[in-house]
Short mmCIF file of C-alpha atoms in Angstrom, two decimals:
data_model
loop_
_atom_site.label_atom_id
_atom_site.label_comp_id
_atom_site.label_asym_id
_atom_site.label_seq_id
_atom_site.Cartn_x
_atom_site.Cartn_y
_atom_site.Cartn_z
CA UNK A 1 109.73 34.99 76.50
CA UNK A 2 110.77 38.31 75.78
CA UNK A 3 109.33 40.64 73.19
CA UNK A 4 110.30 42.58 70.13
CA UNK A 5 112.73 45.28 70.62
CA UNK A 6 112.60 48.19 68.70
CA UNK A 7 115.75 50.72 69.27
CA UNK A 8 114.47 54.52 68.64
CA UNK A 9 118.38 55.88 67.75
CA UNK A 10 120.23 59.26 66.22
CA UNK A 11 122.03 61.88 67.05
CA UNK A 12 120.68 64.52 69.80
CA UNK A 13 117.66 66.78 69.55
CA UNK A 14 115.94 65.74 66.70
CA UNK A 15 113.24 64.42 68.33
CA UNK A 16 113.46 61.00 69.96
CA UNK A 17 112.08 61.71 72.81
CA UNK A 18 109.11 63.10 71.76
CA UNK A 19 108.73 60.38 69.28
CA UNK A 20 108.64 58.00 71.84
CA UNK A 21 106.15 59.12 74.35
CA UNK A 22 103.73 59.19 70.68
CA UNK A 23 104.36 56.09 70.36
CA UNK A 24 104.07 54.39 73.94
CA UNK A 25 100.71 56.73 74.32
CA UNK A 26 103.13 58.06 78.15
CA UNK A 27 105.36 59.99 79.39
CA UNK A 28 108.12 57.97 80.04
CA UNK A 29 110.80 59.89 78.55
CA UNK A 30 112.04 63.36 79.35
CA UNK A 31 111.27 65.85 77.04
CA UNK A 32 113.14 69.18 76.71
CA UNK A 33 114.94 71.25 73.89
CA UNK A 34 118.21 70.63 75.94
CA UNK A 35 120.48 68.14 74.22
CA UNK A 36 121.44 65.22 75.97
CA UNK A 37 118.65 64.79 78.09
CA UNK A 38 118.01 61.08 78.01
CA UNK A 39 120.59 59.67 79.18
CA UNK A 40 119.91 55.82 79.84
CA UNK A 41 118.09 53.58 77.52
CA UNK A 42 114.20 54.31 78.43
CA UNK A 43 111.78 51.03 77.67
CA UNK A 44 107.68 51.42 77.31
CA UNK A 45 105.27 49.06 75.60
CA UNK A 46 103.60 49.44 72.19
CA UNK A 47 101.42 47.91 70.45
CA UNK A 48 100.56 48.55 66.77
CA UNK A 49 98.42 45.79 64.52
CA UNK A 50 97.94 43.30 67.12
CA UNK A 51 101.83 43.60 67.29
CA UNK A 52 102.97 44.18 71.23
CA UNK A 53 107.19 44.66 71.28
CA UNK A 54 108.88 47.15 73.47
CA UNK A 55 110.21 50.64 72.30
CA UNK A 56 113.96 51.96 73.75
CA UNK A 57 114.54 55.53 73.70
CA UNK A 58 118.29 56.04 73.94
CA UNK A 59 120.76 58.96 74.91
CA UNK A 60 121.67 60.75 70.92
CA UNK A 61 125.06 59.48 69.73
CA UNK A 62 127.64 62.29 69.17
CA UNK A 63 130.08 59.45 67.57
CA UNK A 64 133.07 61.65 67.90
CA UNK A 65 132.34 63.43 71.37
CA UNK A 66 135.30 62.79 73.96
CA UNK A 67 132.99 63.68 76.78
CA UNK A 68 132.27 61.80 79.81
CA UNK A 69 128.53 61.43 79.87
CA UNK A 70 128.04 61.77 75.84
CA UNK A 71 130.38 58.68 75.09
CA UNK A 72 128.73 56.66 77.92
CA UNK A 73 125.22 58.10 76.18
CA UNK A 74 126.78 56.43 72.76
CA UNK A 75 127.84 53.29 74.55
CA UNK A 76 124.25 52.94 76.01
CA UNK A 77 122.73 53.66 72.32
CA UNK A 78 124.94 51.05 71.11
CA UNK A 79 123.75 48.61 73.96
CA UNK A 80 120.37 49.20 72.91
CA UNK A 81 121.18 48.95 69.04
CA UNK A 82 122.54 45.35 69.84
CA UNK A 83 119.66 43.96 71.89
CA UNK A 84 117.04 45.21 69.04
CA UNK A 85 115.32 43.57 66.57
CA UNK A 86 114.41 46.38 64.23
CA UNK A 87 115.93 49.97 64.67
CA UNK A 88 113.98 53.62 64.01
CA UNK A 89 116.74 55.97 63.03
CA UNK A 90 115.04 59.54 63.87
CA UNK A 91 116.63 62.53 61.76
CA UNK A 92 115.43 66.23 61.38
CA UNK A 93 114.12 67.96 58.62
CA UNK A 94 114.52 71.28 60.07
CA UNK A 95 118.39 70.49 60.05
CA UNK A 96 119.02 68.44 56.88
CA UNK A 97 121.09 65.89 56.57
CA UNK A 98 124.30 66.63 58.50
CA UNK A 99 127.57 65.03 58.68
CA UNK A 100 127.06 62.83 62.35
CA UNK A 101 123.84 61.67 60.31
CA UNK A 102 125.88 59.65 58.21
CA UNK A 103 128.13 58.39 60.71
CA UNK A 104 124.90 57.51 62.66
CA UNK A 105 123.90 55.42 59.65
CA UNK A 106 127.19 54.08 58.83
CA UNK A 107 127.17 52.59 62.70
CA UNK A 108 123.37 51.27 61.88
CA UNK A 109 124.23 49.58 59.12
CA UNK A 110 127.30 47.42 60.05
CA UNK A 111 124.79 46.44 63.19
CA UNK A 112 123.11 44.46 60.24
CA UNK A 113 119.51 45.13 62.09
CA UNK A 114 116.45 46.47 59.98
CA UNK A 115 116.43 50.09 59.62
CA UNK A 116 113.29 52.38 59.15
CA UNK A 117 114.44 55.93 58.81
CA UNK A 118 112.25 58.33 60.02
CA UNK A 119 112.21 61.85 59.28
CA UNK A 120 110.85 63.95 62.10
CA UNK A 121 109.31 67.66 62.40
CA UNK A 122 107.67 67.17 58.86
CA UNK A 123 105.13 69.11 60.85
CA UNK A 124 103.28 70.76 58.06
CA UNK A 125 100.34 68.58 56.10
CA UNK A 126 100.53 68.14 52.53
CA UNK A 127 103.66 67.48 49.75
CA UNK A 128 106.71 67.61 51.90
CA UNK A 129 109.82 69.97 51.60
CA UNK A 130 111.85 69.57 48.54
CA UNK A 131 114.47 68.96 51.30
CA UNK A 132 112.87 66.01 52.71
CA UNK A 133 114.64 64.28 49.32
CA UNK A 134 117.93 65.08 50.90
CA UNK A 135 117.89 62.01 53.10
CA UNK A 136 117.57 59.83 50.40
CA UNK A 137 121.45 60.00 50.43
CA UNK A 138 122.05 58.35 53.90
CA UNK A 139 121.29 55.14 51.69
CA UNK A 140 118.55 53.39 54.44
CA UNK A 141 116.37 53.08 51.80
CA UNK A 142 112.67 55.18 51.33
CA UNK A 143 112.09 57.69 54.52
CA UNK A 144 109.05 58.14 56.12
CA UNK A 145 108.14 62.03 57.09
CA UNK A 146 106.78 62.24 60.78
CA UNK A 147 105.52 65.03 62.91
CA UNK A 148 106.43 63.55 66.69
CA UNK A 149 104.77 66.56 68.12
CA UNK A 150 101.22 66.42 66.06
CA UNK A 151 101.04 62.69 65.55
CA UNK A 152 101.30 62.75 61.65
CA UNK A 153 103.10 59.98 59.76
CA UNK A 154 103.40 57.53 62.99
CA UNK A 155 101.05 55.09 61.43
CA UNK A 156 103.14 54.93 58.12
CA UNK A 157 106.37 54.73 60.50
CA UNK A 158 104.70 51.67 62.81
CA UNK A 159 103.51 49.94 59.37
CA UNK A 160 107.02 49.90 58.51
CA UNK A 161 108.21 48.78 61.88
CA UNK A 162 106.06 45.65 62.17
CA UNK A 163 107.15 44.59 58.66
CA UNK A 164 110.68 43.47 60.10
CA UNK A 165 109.43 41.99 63.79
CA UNK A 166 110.30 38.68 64.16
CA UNK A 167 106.67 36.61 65.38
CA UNK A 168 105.48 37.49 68.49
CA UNK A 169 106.71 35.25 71.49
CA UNK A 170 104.36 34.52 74.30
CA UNK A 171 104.85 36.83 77.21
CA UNK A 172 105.95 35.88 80.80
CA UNK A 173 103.42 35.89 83.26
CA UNK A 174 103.80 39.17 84.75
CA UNK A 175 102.44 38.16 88.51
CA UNK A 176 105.49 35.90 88.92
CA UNK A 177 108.01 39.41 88.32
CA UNK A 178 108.81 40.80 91.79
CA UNK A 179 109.36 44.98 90.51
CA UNK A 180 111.79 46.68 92.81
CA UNK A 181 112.48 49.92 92.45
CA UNK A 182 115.88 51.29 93.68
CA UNK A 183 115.22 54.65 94.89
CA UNK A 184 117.69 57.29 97.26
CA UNK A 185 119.47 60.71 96.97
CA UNK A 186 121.64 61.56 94.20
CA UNK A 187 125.17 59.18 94.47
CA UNK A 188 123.98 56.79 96.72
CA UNK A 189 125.00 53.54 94.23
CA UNK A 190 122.06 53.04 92.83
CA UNK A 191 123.17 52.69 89.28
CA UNK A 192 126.24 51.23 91.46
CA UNK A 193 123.95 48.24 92.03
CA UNK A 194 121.65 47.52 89.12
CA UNK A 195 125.07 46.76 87.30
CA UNK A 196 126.45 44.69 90.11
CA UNK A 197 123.28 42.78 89.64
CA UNK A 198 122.94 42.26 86.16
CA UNK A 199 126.15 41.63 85.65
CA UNK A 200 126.73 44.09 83.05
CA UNK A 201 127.32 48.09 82.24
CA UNK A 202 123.34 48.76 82.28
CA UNK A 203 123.10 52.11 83.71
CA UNK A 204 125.43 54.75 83.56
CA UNK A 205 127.44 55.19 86.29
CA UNK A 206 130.31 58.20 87.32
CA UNK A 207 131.03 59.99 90.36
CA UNK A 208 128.78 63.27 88.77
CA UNK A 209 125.70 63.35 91.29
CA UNK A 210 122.07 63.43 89.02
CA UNK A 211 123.95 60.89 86.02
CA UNK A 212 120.79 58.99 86.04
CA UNK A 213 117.38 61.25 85.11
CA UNK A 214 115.22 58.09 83.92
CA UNK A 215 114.17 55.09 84.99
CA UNK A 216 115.59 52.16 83.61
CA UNK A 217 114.58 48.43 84.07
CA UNK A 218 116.69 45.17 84.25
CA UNK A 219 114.71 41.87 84.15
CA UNK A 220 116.97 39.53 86.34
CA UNK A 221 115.64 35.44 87.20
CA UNK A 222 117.41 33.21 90.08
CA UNK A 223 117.08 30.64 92.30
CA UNK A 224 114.70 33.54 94.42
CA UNK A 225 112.43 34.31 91.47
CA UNK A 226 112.15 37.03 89.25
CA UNK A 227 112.49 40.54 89.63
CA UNK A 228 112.51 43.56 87.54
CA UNK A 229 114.64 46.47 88.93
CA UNK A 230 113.85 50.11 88.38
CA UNK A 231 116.36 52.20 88.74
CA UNK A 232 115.86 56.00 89.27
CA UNK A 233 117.22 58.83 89.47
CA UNK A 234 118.52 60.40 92.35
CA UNK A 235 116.01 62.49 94.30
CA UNK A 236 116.83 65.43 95.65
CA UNK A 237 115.36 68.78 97.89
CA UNK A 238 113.29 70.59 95.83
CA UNK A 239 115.26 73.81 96.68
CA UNK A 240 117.54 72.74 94.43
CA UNK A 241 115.60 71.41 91.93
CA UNK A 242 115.66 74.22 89.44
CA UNK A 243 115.18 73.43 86.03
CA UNK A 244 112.62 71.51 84.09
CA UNK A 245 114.61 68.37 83.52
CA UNK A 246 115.06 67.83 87.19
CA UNK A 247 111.59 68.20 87.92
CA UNK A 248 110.77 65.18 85.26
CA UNK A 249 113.00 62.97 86.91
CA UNK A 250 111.50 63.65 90.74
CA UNK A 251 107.87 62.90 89.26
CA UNK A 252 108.94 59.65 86.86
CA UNK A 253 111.04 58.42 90.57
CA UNK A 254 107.53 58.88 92.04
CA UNK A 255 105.77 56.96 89.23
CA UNK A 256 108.78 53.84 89.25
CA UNK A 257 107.59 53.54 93.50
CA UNK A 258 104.12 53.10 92.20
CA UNK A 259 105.28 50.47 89.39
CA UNK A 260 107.30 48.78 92.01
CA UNK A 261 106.09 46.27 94.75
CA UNK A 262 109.50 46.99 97.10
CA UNK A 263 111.28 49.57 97.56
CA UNK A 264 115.17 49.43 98.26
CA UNK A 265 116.03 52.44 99.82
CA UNK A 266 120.05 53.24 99.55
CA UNK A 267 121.94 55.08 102.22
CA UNK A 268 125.51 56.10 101.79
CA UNK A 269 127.12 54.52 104.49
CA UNK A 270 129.69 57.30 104.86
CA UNK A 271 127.49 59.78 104.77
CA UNK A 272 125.05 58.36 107.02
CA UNK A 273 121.19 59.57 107.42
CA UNK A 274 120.01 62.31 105.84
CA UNK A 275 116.60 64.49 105.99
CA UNK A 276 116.67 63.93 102.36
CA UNK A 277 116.41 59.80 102.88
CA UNK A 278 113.50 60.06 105.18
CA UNK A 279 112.10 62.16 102.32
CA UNK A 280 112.80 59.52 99.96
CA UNK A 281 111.12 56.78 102.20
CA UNK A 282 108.02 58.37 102.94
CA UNK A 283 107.51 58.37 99.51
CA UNK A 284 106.87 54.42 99.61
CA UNK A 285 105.67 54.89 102.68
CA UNK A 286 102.72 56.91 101.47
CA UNK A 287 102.20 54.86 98.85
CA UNK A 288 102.02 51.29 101.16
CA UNK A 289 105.20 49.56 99.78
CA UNK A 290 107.39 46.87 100.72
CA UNK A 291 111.16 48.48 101.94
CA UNK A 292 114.01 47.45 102.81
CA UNK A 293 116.81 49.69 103.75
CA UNK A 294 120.12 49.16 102.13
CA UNK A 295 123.47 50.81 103.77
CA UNK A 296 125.71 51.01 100.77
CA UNK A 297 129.35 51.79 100.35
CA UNK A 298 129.81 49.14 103.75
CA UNK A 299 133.25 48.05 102.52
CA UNK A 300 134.39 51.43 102.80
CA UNK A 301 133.75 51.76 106.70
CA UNK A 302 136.12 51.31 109.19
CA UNK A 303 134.56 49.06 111.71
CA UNK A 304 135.14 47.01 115.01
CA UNK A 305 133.31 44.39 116.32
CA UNK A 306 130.33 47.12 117.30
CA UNK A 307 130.47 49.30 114.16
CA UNK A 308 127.21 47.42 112.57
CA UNK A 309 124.89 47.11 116.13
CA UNK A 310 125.47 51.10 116.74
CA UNK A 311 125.19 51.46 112.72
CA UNK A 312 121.99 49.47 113.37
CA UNK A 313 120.77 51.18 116.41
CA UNK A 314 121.17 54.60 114.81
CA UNK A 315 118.93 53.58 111.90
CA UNK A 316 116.00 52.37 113.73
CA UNK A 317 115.80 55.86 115.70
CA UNK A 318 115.96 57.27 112.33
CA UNK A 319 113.70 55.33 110.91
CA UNK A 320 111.38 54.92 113.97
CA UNK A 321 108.53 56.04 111.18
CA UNK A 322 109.45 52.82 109.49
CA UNK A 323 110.73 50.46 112.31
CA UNK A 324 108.99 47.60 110.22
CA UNK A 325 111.86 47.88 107.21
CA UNK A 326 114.68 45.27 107.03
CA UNK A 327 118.06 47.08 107.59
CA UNK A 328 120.83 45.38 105.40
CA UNK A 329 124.70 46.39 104.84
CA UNK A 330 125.81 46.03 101.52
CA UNK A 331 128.30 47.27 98.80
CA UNK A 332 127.61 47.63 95.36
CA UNK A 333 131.09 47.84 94.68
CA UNK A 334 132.09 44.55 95.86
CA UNK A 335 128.62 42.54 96.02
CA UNK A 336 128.50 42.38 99.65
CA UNK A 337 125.02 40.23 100.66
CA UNK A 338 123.38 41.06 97.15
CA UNK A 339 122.66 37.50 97.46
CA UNK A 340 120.68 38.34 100.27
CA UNK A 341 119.54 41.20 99.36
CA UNK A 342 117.45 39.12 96.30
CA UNK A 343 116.10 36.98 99.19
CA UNK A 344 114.82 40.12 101.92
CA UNK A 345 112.92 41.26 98.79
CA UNK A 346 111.01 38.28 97.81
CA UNK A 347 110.30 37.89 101.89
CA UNK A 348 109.16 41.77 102.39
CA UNK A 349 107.28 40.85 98.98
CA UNK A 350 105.46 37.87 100.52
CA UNK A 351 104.69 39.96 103.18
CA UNK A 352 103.31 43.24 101.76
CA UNK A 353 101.20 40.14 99.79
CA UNK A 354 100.19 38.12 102.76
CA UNK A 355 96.38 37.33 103.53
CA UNK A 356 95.14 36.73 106.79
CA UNK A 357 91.97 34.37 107.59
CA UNK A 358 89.23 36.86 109.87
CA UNK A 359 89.24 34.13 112.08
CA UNK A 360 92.62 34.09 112.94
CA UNK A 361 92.04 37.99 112.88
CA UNK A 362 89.77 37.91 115.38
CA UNK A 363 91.72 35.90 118.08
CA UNK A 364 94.72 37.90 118.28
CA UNK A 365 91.64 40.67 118.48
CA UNK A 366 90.08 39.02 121.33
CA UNK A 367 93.53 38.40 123.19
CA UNK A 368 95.03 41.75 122.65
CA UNK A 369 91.48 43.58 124.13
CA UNK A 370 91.68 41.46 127.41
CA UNK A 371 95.17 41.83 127.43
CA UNK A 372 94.73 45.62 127.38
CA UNK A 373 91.45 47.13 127.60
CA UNK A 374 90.15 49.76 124.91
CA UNK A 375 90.32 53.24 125.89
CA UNK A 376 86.81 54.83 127.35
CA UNK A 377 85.54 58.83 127.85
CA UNK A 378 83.39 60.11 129.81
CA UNK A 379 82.13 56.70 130.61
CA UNK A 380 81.93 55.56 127.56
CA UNK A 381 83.99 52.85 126.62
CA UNK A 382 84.83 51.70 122.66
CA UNK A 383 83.99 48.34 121.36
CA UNK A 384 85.27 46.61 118.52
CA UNK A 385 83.03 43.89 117.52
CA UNK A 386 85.60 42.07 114.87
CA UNK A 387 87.84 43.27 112.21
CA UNK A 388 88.72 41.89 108.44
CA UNK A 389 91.11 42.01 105.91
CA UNK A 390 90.02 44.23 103.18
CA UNK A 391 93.16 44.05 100.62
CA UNK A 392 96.99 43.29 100.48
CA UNK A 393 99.99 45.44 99.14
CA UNK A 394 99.99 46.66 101.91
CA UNK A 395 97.59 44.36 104.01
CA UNK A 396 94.59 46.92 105.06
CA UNK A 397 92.22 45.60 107.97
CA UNK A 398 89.06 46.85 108.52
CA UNK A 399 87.44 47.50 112.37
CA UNK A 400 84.14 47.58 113.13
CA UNK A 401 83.66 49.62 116.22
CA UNK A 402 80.61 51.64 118.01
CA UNK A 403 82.34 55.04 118.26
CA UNK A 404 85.07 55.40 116.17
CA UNK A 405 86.27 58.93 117.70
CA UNK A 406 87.62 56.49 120.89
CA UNK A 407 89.62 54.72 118.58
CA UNK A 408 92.63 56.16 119.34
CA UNK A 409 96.14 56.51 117.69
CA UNK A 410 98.14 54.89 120.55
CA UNK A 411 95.52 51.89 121.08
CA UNK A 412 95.83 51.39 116.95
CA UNK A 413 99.34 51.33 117.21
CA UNK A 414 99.24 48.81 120.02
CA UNK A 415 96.50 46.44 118.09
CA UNK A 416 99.38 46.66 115.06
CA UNK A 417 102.13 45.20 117.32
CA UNK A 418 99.94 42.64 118.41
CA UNK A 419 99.43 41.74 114.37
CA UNK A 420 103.05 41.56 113.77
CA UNK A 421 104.00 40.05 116.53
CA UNK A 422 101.81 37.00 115.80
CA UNK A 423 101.67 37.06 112.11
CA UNK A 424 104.76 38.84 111.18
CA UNK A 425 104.47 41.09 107.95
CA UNK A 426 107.76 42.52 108.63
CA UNK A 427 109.16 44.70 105.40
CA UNK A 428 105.21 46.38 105.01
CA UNK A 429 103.48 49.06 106.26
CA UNK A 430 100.01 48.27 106.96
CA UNK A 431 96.64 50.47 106.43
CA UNK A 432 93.42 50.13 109.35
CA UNK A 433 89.83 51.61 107.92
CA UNK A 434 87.41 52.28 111.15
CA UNK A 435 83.89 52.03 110.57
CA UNK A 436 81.39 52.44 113.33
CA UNK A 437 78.52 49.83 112.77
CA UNK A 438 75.73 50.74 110.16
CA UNK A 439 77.40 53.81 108.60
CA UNK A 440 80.65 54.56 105.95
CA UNK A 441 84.09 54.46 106.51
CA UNK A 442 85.38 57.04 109.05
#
């Protein structure tokens, strides 16, 4: 069962943001006096009383704006308005009561949802501002002053909150949700795909590279299990990341690969490889995940009946760092094998999971060192006496050897294709710790 929702609404810059990350105790959100920043509707757990629901930040509503990206921004707020169960409309003292306030409330209240207005940057303590009576007039009932930045009034606001949460449901079991994060450069389809997914309009997407700064995450169950996808936004060279808002969004991509347990990395079919997408995929490389590699935009290829195999071909030179990874075609557009695409990641998954007996270990050990003998200097030859898992995601194995110095890359490499080629874990990097008998890891 889901939980609570809790919709954190109102116009831009007074504070949601900020607000927020208070509340969820993170950083989730982007923070930054520009208006407009958060774009997409931001989700983080809170818990206040015993009571756990989930808090959306949304994109402010500008409810007469003819712009692109701010009426998407209201269309995403009013996504998130629908799908709550309560709703904190977030003003500003410092501005008063202005006229896209009441519209704002006018557009809360024909939702029919509980509202708790909150009054934000009350940042001084003691009586409030004689203004703070203004906001008495959007007609949502008492206010509650709160200083996002300093903490005060959140308690009153979350007392308020919990009043109108329906009872708590019993949570999923969160070791049965697959979480894949969707990373790439800028205009790749990511965005492109979540919505092809889910089915609906749940990120915003528009031809403007950088639309998506947050995360986002859509819950999706099917006949291949269940999966939460993470969207992120586009990452780019840091050359030309040059403000602060475009920093955020590199380090909160970098955070959704650690949240995830596979990694879909997109490539734009037409543009092909980039130094930017190996950039991207040592990213979950580094950080031992699952990967597949998803060509996007296929349907708008010209091919023969060679086009994929030479697409293919191309790849796996490019990608010789990650020769393990999946390669897939796909289109976002159309839904080109996004059936398969759900079942590569619950294999890769299965994989990056899978748990090997040190028995079993140990033969392929024993075969591949008569096979090929370990490499010796100076006379002296190296000796592995028997190796052991030591974790999954990603499956680490542990040697035991008498001189780990004559371990050697190439002979490591060589014991790893003898691993996959008799157990497989295809979609996963995996990690090997030497340690020479009787002393710490090396």
């Amino acid at each position: 069962m889901a939980k609570s929702v809790v919709a954190v609404v109102g116009r831009p810059n007074v504070g949601k943001s900020t607000l927020f990350n208070k509340l969820t105790g993170s950083r989730l959100s982007i923070v930054d006096d520009t208006p407009g920043v958060t774009r997409d509707r931001i989700y983080g757990d809170c818990e206040w009383l015993n009571n756990k629901f989930l808090l959306v930040d949304t994109g402010g509503i500008e409810p007469d704006s003819n712009d692109v990206i701010l009426s998407q921004m209201r269309a995403q707020a009013q996504i998130a308005i629908e799908t709550a169960d309560v709703i904190i409309f977030v003003t500003n003292l410092r501005d008063g009561v202005v006229a896209s306030d009441y519209e704002v409330a006018s557009m809360l209240q024909k939702s029919g949802k509980p509202i708790v207005l909150c009054v934000n940057k009350c940042d001084s303590i003691g009586d409030v501002d004689p203004e703070f009576y203004e906001f008495y007039n959007l007609g949502l009932g008492d206010p509650i002053a709160v200083s996002a930045v300093h903490g005060h009034g959140t308690g009153d606001l979350l007392d308020e909150v919990v009043k109108f949460l329906p009872q708590q449901p019993e949570e999923d079991d969160d070791d049965e949700i697959i979480h894949v994060a969707v990373i790439g450069k800028p205009n790749v389809g990511k965005s492109s795909l979540i919505n092809k997914i889910s089915g609906s309009q749940r990120a915003i997407v528009s031809d403007i590279a950088g639309t998506t700064r947050d995360s986002t995450d859509t819950l999706i169950e099917n006949k291949y299990g269940k999966f939460n996808f993470i969207d992120t936004a586009g990452l780019r060279r840091k050359s030309r990341v040059s403000d602060a808002i475009e920093k955020y969004s590199i380090i909160r991509a970098r955070t959704a690969v650690e949240r995830a347990n596979v990694c879909v990395i997109m490539i734009d079919a037409q543009e092909g490889f980039t130094e930017q997408d190996s950039k991207v995929a040592g990213i979950a490389l580094e950080q031992g995940k699952a990967c597949i590699i998803a060509v996007n935009k296929w349907d708008a290829i010209e091919k023969d009946g060679n086009t994929m195999n030479a697409y293919r071909k191309k790849l796996e030179n490019d990608f010789s760092f990650m020769s393990y990874a999946p390669i897939m075609f796909i289109s976002a557009k159309t839904g080109q094998r996004i059936e398969r695409l759900y079942e590569m990641i619950a294999f890769v998954h299965s994989q990056n999971s899978m748990r090997i007996s040190t028995g079993k270990l140990n033969e392929v050990l024993a075969d591949a060192t008569a096979r090929v003998q370990p490499p010796s200097d100076k006379g002296k030859r190296l000796k592995i006496y028997y190796m052991t898992q030591a974790s999954t995601r990603p499956p680490t194995f542990v040697f035991f050897v008498n001189n780990a110095q004559l371990f050697h890359f190439s002979y490591q490499r060589y014991l790893e294709n003898q691993i996959r080629e008799v157990f497989g874990l295809d979609g996963t990097p995996v990690r090997f710790i030497i340690r020479e008998r009787g002393e710490g890891k090396k």
